[in-house]
mmCIF file of C-alpha atoms and ligand atoms in Angstrom:
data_model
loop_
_atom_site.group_PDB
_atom_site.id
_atom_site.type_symbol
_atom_site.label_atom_id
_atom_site.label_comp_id
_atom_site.label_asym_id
_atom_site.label_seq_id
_atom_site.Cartn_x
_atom_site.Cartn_y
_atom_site.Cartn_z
ATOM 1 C CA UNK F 1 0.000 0.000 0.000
ATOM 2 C CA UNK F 2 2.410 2.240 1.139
ATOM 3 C CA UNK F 3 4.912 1.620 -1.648
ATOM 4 C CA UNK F 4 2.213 2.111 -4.264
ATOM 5 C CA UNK F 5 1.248 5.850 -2.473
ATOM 6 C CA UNK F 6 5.294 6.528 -3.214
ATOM 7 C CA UNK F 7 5.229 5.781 -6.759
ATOM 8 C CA UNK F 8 2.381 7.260 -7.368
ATOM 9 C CA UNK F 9 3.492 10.438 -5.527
ATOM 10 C CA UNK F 10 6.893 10.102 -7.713
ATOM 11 C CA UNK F 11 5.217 9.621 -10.627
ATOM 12 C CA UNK F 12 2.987 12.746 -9.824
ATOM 13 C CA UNK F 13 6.323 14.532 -9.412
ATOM 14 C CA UNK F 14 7.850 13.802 -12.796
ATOM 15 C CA UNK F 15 4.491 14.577 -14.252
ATOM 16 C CA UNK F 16 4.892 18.198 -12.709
ATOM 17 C CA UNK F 17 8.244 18.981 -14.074
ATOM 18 C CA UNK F 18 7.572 17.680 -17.426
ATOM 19 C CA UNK F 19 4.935 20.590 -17.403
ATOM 20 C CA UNK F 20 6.903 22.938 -15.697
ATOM 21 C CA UNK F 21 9.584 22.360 -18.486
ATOM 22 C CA UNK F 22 6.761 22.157 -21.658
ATOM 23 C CA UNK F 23 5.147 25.535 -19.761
ATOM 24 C CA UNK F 24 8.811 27.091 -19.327
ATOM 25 C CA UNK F 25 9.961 26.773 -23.034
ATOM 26 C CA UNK F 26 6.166 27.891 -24.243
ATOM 27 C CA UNK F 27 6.464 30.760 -22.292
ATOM 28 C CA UNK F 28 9.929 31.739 -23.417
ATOM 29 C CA UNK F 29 8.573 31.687 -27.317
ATOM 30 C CA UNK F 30 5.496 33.834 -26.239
ATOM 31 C CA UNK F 31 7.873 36.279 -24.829
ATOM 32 C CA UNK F 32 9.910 36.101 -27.761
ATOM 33 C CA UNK F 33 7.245 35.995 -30.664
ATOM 34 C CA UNK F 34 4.195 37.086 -29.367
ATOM 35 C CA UNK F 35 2.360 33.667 -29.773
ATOM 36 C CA UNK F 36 2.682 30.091 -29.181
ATOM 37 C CA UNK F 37 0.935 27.393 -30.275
ATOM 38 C CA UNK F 38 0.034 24.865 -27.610
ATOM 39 C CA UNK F 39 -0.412 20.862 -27.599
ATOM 40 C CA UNK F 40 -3.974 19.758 -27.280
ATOM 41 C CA UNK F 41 -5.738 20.807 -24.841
ATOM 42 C CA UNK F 42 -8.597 18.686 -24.754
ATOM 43 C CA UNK F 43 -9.371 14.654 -25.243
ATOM 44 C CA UNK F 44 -11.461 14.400 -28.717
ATOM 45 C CA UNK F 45 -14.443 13.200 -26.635
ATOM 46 C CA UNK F 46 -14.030 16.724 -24.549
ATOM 47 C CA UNK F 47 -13.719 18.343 -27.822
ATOM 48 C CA UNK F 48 -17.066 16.854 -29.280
ATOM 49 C CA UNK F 49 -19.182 17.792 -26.286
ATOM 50 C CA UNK F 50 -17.611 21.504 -26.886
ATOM 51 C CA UNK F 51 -18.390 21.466 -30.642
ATOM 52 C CA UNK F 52 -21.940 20.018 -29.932
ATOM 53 C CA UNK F 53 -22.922 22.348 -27.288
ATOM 54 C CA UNK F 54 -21.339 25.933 -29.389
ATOM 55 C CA UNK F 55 -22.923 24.370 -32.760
ATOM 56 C CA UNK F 56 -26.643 24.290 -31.119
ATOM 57 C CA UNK F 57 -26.200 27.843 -30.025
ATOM 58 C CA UNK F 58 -25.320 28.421 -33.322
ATOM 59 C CA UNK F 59 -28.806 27.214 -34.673
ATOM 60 C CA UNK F 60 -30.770 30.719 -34.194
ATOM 61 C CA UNK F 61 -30.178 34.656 -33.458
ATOM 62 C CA UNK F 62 -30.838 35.052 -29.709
ATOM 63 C CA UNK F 63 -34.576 36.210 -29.262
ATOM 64 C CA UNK F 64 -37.337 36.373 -26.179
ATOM 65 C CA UNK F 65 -36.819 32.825 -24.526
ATOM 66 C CA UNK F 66 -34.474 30.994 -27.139
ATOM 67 C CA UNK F 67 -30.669 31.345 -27.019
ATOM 68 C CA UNK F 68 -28.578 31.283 -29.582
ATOM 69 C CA UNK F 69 -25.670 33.606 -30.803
ATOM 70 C CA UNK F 70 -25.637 37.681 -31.219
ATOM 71 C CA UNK F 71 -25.152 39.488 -34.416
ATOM 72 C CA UNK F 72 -24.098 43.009 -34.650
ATOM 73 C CA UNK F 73 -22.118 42.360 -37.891
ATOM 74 C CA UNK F 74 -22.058 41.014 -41.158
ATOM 75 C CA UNK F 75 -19.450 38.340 -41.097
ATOM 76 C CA UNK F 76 -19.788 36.755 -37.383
ATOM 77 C CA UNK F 77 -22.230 34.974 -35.687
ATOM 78 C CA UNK F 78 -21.081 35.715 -31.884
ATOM 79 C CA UNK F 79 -21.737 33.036 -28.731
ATOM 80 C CA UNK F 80 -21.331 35.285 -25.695
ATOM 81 C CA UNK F 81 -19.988 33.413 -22.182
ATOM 82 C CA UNK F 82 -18.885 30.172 -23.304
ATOM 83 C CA UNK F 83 -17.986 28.497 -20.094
ATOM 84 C CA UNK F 84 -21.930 28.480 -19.945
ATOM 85 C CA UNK F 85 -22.103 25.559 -22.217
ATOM 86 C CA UNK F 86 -20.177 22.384 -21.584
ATOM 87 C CA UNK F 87 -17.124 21.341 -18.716
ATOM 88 C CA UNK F 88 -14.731 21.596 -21.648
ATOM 89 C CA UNK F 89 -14.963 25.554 -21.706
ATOM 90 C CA UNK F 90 -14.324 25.935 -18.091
ATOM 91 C CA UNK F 91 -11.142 23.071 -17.935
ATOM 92 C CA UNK F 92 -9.687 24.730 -21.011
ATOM 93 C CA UNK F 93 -9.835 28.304 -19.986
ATOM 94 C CA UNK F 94 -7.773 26.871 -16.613
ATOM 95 C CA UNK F 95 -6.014 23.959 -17.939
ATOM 96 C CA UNK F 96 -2.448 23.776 -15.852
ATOM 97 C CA UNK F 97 -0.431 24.295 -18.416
ATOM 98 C CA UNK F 98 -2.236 27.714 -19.581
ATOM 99 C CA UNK F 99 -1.994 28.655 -15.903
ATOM 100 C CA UNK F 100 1.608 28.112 -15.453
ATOM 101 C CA UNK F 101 2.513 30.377 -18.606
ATOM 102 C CA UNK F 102 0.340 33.252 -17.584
ATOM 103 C CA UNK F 103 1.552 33.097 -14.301
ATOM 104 C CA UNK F 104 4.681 34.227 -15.785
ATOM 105 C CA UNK F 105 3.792 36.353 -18.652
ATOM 106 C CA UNK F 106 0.664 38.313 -16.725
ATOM 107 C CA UNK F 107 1.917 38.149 -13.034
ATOM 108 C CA UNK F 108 -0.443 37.554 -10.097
ATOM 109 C CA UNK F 109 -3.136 39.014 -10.399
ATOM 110 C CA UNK F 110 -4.911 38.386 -14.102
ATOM 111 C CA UNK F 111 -8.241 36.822 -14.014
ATOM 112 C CA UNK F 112 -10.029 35.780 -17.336
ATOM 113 C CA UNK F 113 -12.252 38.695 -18.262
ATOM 114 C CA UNK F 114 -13.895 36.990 -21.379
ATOM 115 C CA UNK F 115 -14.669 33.970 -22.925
ATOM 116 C CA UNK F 116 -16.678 33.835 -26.416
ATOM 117 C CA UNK F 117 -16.746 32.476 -29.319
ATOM 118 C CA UNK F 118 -17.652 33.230 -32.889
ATOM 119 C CA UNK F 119 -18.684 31.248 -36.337
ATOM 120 C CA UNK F 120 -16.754 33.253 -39.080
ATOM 121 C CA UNK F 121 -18.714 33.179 -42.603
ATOM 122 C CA UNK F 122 -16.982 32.755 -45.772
ATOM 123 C CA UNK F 123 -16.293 36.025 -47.864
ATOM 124 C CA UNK F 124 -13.064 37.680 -50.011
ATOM 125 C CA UNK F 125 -13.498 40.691 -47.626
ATOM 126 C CA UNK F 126 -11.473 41.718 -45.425
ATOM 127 C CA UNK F 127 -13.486 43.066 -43.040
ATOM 128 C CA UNK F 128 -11.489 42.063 -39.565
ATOM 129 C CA UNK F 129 -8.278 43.527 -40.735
ATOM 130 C CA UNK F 130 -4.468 44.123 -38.831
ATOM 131 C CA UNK F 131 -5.115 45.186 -35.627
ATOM 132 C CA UNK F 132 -3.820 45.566 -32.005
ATOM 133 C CA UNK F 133 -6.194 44.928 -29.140
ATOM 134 C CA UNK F 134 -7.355 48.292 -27.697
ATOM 135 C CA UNK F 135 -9.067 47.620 -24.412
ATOM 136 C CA UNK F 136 -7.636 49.831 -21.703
ATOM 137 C CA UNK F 137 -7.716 53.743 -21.316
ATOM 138 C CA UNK F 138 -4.491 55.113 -23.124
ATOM 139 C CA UNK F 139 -5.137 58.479 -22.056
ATOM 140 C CA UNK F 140 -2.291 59.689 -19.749
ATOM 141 C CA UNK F 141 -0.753 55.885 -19.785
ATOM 142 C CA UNK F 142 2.938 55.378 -21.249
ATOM 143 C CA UNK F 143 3.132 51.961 -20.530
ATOM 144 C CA UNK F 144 1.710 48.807 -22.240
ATOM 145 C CA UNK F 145 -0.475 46.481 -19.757
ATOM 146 C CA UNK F 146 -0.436 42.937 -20.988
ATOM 147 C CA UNK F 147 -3.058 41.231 -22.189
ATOM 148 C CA UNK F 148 -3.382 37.269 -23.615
ATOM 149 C CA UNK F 149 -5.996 35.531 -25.404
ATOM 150 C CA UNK F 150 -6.115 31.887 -25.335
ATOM 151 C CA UNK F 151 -7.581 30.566 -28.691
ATOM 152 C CA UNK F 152 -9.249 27.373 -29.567
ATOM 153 C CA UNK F 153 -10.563 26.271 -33.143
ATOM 154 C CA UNK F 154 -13.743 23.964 -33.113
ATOM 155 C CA UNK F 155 -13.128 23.364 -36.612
ATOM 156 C CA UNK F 156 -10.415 22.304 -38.625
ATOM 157 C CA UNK F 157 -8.679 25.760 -40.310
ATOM 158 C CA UNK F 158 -7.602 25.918 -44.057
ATOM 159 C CA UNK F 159 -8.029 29.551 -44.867
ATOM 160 C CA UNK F 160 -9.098 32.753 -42.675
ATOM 161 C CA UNK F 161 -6.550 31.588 -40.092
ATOM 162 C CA UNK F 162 -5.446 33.461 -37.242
ATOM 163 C CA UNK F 163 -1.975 35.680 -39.014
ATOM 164 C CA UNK F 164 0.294 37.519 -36.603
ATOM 165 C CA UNK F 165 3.009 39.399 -37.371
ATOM 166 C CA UNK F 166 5.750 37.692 -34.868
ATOM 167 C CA UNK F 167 7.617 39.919 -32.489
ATOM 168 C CA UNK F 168 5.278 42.973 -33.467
ATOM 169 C CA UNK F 169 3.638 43.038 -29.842
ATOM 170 C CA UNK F 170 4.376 45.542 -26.546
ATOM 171 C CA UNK F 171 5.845 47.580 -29.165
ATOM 172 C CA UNK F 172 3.086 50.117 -29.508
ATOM 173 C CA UNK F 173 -0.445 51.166 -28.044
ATOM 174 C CA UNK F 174 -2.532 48.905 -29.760
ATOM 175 C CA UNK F 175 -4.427 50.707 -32.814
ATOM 176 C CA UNK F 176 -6.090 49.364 -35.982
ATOM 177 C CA UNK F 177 -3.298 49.007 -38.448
ATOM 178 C CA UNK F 178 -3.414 49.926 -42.448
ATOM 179 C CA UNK F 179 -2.260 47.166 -44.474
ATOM 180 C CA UNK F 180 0.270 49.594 -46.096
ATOM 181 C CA UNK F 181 1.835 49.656 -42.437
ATOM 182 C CA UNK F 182 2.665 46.391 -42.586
ATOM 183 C CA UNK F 183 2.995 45.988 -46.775
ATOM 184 C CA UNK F 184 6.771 45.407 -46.141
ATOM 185 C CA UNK F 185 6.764 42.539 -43.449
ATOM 186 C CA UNK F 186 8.133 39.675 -44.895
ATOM 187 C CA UNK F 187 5.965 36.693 -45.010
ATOM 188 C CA UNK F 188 8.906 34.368 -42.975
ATOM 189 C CA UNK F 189 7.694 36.767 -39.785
ATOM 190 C CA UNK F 190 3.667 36.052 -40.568
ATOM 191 C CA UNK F 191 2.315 33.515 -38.528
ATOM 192 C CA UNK F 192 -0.586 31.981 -40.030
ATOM 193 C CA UNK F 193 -2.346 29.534 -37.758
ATOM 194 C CA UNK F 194 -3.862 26.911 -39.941
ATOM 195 C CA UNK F 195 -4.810 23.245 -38.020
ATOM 196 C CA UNK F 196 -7.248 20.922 -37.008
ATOM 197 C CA UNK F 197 -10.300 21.247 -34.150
ATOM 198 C CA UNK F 198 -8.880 21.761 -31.060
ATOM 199 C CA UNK F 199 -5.689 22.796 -31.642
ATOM 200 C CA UNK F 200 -4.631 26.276 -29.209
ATOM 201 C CA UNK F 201 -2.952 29.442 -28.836
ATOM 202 C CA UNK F 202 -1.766 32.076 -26.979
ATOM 203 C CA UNK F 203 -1.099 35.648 -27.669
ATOM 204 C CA UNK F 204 -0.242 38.702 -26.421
ATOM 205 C CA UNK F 205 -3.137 41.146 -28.031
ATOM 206 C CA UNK F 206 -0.862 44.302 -28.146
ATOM 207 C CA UNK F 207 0.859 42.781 -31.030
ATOM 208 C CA UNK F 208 -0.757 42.708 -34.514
ATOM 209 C CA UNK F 209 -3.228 40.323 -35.652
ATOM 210 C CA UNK F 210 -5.993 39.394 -37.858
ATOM 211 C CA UNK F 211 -8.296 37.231 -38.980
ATOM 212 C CA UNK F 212 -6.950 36.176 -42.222
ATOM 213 C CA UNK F 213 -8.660 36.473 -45.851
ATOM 214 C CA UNK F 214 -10.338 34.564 -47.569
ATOM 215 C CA UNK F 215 -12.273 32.614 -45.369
ATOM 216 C CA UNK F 216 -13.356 30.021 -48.002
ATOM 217 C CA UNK F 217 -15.440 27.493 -45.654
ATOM 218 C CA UNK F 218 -16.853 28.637 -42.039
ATOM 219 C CA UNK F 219 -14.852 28.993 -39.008
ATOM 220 C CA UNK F 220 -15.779 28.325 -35.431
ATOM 221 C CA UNK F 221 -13.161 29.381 -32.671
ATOM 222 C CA UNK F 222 -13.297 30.517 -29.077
ATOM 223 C CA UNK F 223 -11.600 33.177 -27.905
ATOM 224 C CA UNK F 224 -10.709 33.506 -23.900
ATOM 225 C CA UNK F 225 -9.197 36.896 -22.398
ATOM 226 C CA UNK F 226 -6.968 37.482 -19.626
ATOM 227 C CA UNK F 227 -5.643 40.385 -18.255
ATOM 228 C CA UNK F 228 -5.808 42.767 -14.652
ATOM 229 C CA UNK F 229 -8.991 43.618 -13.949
ATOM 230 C CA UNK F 230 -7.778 46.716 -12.225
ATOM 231 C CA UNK F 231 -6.561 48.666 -15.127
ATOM 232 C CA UNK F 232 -8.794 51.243 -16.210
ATOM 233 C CA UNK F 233 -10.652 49.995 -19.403
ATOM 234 C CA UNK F 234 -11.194 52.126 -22.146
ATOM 235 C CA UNK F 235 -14.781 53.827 -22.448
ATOM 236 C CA UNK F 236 -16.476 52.214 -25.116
ATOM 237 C CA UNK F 237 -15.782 48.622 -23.331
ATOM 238 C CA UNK F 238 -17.359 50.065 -20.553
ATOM 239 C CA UNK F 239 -20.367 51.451 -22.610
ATOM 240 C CA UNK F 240 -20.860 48.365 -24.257
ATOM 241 C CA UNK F 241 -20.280 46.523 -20.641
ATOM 242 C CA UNK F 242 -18.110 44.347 -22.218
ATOM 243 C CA UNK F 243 -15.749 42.912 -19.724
ATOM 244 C CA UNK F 244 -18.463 42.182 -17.091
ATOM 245 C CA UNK F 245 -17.671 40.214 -14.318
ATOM 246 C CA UNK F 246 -18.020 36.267 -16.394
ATOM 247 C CA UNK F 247 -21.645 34.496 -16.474
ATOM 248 C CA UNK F 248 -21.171 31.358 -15.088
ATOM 249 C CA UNK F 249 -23.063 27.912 -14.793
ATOM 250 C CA UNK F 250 -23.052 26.426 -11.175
ATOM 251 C CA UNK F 251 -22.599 23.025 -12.946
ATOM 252 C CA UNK F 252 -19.194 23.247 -14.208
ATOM 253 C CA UNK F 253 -17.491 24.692 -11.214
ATOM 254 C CA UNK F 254 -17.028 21.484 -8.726
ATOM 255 C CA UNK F 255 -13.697 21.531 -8.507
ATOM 256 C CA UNK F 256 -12.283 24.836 -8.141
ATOM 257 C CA UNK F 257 -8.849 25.861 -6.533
ATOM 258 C CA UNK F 258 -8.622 29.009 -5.039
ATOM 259 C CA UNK F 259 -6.327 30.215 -7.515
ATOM 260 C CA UNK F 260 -9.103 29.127 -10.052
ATOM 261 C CA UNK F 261 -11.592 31.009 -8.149
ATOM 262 C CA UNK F 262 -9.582 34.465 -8.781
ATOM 263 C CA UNK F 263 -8.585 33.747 -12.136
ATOM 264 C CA UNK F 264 -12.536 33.187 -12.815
ATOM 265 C CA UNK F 265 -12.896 36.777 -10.932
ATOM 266 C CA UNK F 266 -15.195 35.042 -8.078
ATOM 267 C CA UNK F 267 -16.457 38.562 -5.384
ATOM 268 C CA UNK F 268 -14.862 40.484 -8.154
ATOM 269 C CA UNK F 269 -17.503 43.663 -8.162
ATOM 270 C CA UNK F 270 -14.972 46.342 -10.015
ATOM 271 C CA UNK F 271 -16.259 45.968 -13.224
ATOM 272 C CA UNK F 272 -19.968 45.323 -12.548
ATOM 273 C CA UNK F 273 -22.228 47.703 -13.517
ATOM 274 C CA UNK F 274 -25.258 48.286 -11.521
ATOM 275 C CA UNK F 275 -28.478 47.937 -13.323
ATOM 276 C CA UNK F 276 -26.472 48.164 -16.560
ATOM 277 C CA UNK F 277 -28.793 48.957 -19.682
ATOM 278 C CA UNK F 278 -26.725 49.092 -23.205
ATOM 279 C CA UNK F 279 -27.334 51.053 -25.521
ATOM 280 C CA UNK F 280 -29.968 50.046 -28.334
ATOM 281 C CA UNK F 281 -28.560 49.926 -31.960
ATOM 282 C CA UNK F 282 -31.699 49.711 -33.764
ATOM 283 C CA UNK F 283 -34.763 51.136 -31.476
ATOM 284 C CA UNK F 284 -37.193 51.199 -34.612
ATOM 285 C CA UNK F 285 -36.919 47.387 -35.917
ATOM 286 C CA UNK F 286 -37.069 46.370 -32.446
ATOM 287 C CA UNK F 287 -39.975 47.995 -31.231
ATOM 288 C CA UNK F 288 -41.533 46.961 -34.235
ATOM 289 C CA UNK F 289 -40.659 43.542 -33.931
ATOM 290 C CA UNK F 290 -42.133 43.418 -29.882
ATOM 291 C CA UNK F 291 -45.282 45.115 -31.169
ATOM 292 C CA UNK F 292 -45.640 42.411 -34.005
ATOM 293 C CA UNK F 293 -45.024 39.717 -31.601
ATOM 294 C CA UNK F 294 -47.532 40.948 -29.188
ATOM 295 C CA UNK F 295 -49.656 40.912 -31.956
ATOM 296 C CA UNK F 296 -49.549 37.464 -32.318
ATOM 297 C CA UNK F 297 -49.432 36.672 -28.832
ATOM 298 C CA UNK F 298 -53.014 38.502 -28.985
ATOM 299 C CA UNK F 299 -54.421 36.741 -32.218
ATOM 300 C CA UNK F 300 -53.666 33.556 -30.600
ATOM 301 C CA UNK F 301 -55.518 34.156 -27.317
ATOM 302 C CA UNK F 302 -58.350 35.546 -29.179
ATOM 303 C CA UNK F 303 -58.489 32.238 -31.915
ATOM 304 C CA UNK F 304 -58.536 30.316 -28.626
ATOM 305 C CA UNK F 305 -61.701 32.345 -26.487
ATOM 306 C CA UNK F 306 -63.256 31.746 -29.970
ATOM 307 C CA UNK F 307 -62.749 28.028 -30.113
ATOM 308 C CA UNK F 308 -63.875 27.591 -26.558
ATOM 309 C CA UNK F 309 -66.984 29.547 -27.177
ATOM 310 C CA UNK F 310 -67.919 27.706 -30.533
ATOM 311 C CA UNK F 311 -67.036 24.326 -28.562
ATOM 312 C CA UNK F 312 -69.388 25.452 -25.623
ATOM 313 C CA UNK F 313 -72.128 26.805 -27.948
ATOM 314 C CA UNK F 314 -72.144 23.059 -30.018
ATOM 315 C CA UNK F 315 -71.962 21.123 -26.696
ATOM 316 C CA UNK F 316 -75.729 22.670 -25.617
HETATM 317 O O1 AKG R 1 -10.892 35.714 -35.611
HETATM 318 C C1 AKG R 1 -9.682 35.905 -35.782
HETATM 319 O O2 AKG R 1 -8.961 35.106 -36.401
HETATM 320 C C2 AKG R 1 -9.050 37.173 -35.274
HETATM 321 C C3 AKG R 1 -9.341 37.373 -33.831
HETATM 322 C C4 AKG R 1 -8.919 38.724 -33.360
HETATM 323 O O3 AKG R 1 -8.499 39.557 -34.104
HETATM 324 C C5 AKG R 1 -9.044 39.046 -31.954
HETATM 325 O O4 AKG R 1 -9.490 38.193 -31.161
HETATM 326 O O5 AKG R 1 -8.681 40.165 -31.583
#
């Protein structure tokens, strides 16, 4: 018994340097380029349950009672709070080895501040062009506070990959980019992340990126954000409330560290907003939209006062 418990705690120690070692060299190439590409993440049965539960919300544009995905844009159909759907999102967005190289690229005190997903529809267009992630308040601020997203395709990738210009990040406040700004990069320094469902990266968001073009066949891919809750965002992220504290689903979190629990942003209030209302986009369509559906919600209460009559009437 008690020689079993020693291998098993040996083996368990092995098992932590060989991650400490895989996390150490992946964090030295994110430091280096800007992005690393990570082994799988997730088992292929984790990975269907994932694909399964992001394709149903997929299915319809969110409306009244059914849930589905968001669209403010031509191109994307967006899935808001992920780690609402299926184990997989929650494990992945703390899966040790993720943990260990943000610990040393974002410090102590990052805490994943958004986790969503998006299909991308085929079109020549490039209409999500080079880019730096602007998120925080760059008035007064010098310095460059990092930020990391963690990205996961649900589908294999063959065109409109992920392309990032290596070594281009913490170099300057990130800013939408013209592509004659970067016309003279050579293509050796363009990462372009083609591969298979489930395959991972990480980036730092201050350097720049895209989503590549053409996108010749649909792309699904979830995108997870980490960075200090404390810095001062930027005003139209907190117009559009968009790093609210994360939705969660009670289901999912069984098995929490404490260092989970702060990375998920648990008692976190500084970026709730009290009774937040956004903004409406398009006040016209959807007022006329409720007032059709009410409506209909009337016809059909009517048809049935009528049927119950008629049925009373013939019963005498
Ligand atoms: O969808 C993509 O490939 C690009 C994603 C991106 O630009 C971003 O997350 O900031």
């Amino acid at each position: 018994m008690r020689m079993t418990s020693i291998v098993i705690d040996h083996k368990r120690r092995l098992d932590e340097e060989a991650l400490g070692q895989t996390a150490a060299r992946l964090f030295d190439e994110l430091d280096k380029e800007g992005i690393v590409v990570l082994p799988a993440l997730v088992s292929n049965e984790t990975l269907a349950n994932m694909q399964r539960a992001f394709d149903t919300k997929l299915r319809r544009v969110r409306w009244n009672n059914l849930d589905g995905y968001q669209r403010t844009e031509l191109y994307r159909h967006m899935v808001e709070d992920v780690l609402l759907l299926d184990q997989g999102f929650v494990d992945v967005a703390l899966h040790p080895l993720v943990k260990l190289i943000l610990d040393r690229y974002l410090g102590p005190h990052y805490e994943l501040t958004e986790a969503k997903g998006w299909k991308s529809l085929p079109t020549k267009r490039d209409f999500h062009g080079w880019h730096g992630d602007a998120w925080y308040d760059q008035n007064g601020r010098r310095d460059i506070p990092r930020e990391v997203k963690l990205a996961l395709y649900l589908t294999d990738v063959r065109s409109g990959a992920f392309n990032y210009i290596r070594g281009s990040h913490r170099q300057q406040a990130p800013r939408y980019v013209q592509n004659s700004e970067v016309a003279d990069v050579p293509k050796s320094q363009i990462a372009e992340i083609v591969g298979k469902a489930g395959s991972a990266f990480l980036f730092d968001t201050s350097g720049i990126h895209r989503q590549g073009v053409p996108m010749l066949e649909p792309r699904r891919a979830i995108f997870y954000n980490y960075h200090d809750p404390s810095v001062r965002l930027q005003k139209e992220d907190i117009d559009y409330y968009r790093y609210h504290p994360l939705i969660l689903n009670a289901a999912f979190l069984g098995s929490l560290t404490s260092e989970d629990t702060r990375i998920l942003g648990f008692g976190n209030k500084q970026n709730f907003l009290p009774a937040f209302d956004r903004q409406r986009r398009t006040p016209v369509f959807q007022s006329f939209a409720d007032q059709t559906f009410n409506f209909q919600l009337h016809f059909s209460n009517l048809r049935e006062r009528i049927a119950a009559r008629l049925r009373r009437i013939l019963s005498r």
